[in-house]
PDB file of C-alpha atoms in Angstrom:
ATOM      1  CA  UNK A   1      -8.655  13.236  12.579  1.00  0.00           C
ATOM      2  CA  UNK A   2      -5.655  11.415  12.996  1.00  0.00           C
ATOM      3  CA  UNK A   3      -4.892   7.936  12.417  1.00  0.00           C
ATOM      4  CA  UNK A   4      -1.603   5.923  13.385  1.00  0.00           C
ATOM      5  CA  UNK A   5      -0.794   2.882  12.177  1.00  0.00           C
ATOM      6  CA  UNK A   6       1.881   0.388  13.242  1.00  0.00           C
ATOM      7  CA  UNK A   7       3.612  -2.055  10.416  1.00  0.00           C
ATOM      8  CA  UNK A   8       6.861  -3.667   9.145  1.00  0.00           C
ATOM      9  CA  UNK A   9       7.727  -4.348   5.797  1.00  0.00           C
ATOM     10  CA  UNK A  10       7.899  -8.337   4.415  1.00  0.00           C
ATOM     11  CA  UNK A  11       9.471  -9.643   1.230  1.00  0.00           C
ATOM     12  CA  UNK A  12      11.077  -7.667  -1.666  1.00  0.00           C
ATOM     13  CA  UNK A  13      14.198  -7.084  -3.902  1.00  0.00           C
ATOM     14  CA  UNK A  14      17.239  -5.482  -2.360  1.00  0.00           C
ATOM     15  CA  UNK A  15      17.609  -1.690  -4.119  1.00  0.00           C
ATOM     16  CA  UNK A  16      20.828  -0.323  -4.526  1.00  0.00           C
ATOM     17  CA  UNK A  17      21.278   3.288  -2.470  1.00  0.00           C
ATOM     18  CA  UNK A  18      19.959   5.804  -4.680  1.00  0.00           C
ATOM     19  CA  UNK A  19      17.048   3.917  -5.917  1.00  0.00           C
ATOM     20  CA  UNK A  20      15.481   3.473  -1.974  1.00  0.00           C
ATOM     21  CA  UNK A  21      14.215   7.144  -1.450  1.00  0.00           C
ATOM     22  CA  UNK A  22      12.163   6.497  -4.764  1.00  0.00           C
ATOM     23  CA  UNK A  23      11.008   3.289  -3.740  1.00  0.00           C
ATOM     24  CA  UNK A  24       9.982   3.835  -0.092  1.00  0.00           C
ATOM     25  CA  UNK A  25       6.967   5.252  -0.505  1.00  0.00           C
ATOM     26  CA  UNK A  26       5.746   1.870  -1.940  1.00  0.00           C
ATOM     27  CA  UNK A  27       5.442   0.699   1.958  1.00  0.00           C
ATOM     28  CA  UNK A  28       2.639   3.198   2.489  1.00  0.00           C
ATOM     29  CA  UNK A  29       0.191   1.467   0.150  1.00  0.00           C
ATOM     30  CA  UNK A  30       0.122  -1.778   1.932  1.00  0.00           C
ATOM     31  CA  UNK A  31       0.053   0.099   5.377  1.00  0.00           C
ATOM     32  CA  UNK A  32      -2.625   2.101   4.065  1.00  0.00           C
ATOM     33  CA  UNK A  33      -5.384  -0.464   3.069  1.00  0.00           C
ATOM     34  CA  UNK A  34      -8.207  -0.763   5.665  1.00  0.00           C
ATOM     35  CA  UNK A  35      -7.967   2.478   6.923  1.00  0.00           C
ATOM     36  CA  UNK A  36     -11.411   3.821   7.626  1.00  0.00           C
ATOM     37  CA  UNK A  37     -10.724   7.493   6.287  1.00  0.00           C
ATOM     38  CA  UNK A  38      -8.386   8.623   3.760  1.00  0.00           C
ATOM     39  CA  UNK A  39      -7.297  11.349   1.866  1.00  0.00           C
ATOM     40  CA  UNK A  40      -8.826  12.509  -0.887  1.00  0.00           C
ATOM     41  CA  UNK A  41      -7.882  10.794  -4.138  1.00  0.00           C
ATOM     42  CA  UNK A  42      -9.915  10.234  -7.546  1.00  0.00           C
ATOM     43  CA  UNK A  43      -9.104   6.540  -8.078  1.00  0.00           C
ATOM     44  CA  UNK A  44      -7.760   5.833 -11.629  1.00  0.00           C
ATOM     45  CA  UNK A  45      -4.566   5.782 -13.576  1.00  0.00           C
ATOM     46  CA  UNK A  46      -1.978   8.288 -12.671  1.00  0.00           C
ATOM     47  CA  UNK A  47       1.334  10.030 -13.844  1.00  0.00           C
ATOM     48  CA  UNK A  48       3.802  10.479 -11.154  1.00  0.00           C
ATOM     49  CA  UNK A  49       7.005  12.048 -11.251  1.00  0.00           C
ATOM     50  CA  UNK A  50       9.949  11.189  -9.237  1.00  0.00           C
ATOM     51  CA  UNK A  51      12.861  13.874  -8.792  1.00  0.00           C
ATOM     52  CA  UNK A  52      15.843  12.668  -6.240  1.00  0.00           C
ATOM     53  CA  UNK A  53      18.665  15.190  -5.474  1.00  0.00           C
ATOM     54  CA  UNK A  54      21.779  14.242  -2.907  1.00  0.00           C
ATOM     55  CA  UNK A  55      24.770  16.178  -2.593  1.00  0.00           C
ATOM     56  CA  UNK A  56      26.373  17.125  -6.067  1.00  0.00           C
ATOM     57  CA  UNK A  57      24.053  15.658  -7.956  1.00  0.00           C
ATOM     58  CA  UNK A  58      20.426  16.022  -8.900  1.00  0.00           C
ATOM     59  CA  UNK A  59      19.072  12.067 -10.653  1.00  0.00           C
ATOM     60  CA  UNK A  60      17.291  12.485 -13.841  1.00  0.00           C
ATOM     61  CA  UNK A  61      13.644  12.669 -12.900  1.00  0.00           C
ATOM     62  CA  UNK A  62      11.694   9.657 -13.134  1.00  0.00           C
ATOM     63  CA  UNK A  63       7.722   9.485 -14.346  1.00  0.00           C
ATOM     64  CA  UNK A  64       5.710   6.068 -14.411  1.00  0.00           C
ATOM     65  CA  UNK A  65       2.022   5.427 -14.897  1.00  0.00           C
ATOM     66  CA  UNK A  66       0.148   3.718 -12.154  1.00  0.00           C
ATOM     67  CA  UNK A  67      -3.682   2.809 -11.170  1.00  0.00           C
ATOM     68  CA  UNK A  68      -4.299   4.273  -7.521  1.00  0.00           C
ATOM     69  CA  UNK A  69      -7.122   2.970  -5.552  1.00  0.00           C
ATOM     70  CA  UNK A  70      -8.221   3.696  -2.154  1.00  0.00           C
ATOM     71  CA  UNK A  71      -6.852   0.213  -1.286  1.00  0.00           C
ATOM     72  CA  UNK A  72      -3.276   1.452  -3.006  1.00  0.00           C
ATOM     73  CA  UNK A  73      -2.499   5.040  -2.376  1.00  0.00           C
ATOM     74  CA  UNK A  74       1.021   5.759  -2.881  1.00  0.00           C
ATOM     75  CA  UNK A  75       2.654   5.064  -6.396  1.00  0.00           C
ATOM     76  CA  UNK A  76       5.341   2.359  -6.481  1.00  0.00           C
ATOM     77  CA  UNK A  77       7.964   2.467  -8.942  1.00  0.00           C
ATOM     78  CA  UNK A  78       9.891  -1.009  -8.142  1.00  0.00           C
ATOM     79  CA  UNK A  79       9.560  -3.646  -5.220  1.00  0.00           C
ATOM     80  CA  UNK A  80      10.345  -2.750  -1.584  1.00  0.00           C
ATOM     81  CA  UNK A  81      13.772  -3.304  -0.477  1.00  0.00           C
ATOM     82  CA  UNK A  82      13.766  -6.135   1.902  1.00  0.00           C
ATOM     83  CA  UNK A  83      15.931  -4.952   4.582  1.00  0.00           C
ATOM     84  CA  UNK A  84      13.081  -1.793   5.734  1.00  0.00           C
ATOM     85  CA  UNK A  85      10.466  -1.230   8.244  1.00  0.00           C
ATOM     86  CA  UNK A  86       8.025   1.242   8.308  1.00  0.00           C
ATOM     87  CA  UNK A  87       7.644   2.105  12.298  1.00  0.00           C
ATOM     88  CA  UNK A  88       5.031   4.573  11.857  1.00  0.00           C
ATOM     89  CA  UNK A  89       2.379   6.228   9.848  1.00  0.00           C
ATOM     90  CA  UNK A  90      -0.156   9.115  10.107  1.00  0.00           C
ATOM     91  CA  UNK A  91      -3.047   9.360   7.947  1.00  0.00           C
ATOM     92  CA  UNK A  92      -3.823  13.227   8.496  1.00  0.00           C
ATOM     93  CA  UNK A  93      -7.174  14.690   6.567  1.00  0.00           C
ATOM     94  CA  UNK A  94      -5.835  14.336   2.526  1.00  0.00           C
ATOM     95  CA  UNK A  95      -2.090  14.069   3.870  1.00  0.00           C
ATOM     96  CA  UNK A  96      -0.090  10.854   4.646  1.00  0.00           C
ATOM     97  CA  UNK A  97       3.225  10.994   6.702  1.00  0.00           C
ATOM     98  CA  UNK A  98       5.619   8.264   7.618  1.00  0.00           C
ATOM     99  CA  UNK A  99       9.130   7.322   8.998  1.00  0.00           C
ATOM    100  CA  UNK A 100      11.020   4.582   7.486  1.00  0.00           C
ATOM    101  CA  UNK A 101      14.347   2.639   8.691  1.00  0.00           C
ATOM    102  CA  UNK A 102      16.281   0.776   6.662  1.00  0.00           C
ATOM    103  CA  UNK A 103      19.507  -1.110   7.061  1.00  0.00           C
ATOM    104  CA  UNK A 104      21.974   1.742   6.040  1.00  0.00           C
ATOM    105  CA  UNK A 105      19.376   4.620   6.053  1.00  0.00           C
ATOM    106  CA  UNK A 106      16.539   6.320   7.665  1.00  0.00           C
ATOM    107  CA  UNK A 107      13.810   8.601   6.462  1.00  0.00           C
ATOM    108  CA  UNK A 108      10.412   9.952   6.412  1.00  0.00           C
ATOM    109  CA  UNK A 109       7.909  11.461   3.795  1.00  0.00           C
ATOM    110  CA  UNK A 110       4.711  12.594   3.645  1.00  0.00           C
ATOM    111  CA  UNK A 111       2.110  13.164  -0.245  1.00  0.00           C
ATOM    112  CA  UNK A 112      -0.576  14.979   0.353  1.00  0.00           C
ATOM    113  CA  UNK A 113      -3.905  14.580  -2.122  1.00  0.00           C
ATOM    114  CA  UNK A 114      -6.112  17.031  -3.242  1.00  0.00           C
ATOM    115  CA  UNK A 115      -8.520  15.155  -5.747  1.00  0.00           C
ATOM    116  CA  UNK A 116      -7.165  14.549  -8.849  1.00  0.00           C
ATOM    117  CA  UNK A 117      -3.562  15.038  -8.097  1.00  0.00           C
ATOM    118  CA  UNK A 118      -0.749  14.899  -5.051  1.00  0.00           C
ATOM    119  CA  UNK A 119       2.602  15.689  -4.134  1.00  0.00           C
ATOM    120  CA  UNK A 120       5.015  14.719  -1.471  1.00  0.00           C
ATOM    121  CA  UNK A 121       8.544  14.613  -0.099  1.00  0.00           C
ATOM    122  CA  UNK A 122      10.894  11.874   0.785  1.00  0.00           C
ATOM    123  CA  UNK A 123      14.150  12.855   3.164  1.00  0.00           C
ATOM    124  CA  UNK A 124      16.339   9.830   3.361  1.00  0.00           C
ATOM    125  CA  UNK A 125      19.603   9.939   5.566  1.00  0.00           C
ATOM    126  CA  UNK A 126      21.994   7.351   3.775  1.00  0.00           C
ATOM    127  CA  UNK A 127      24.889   5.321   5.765  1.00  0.00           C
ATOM    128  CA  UNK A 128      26.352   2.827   4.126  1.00  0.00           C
ATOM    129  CA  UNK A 129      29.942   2.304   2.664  1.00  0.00           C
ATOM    130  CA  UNK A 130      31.321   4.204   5.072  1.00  0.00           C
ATOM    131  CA  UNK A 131      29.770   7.507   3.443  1.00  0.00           C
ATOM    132  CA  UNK A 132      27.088   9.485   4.791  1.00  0.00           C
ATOM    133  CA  UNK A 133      24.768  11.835   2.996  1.00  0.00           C
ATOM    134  CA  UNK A 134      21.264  12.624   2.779  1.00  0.00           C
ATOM    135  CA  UNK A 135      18.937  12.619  -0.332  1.00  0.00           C
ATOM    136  CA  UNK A 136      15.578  14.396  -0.855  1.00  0.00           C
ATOM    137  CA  UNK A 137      13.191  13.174  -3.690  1.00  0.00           C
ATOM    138  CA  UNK A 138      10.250  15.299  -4.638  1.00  0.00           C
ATOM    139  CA  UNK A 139       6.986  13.013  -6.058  1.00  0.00           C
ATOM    140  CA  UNK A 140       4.357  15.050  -8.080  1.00  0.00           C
ATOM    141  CA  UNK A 141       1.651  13.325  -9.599  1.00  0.00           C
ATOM    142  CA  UNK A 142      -2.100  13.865 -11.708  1.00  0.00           C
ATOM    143  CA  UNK A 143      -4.751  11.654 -12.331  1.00  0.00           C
ATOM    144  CA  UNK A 144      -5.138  11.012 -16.703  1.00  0.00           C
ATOM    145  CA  UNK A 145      -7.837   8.838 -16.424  1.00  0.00           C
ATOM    146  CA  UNK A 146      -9.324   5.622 -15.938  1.00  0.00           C
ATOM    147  CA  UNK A 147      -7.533   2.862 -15.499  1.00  0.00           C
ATOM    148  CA  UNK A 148      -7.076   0.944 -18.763  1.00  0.00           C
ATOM    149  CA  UNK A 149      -8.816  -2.442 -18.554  1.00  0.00           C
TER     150      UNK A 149
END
């Protein structure tokens, strides 16, 4: 079954360019909350890896530790940029999808869960500075446990 749901973003730290694509997903968890199925996740603490590429260059890849709920379903790495919306999102069986729109870029992404881990693709269009380019980031991710108290 598919659900849609319609939501902008609020509050937040500007990001500089190449941080956003790893940061974007962070709007999904707050969009996410409330919705009356969802994918498949084992709630607990999780490893999630972050690898961005754009033109040239390929960003060392970045791995944090998170507690995911059903509440909270995409990993967040830093605050939300201030200047984004998220238009649209699809909650798809164990797969989440969404498009995001930023001040100098545009993207979409979609994780998809299968129990105790996920992964997921960001494609981010970048304007800005008069230079265009587009970056990709990869997210892979496992649940290690419970979260710590």
């Amino acid at each position: 079954m598919n659900q849609e749901v319609n939501t902008l973003s609020d509050g937040g730290a500007m990001m500089n360019i190449i941080s956003k694509p790893v940061v974007l997903v962070s709007f999904i968890a707050l969009s996410a909350c409330g919705q009356a199925q969802g994918p498949d996740v084992q709630e607990g603490e999780w490893e999630v890896t972050y690898t961005t590429k754009m033109p040239g260059m390929t960003m060392p890849a970045a791995t944090v530790r998170q507690c995911l709920t059903k509440e909270m379903l995409i990993p967040q790495q830093q605050e939300q940029p201030a200047d984004c919306e998220v238009p649209k999102i699809t909650v798809d069986g164990d797969t989440v999808s969404w498009e995001i729109n930023c001040a100098s870029s545009k993207g979409s992404g979609s994780v998809t869960y299968q129990g105790d881990q996920m992964s997921g693709t960001i494609k981010v269009n970048v304007n800005s500075g008069g230079m265009a380019f587009e970056m990709e980031s990869e997210i892979t991710g496992k649940r290690i446990g419970d979260c710590p108290l």
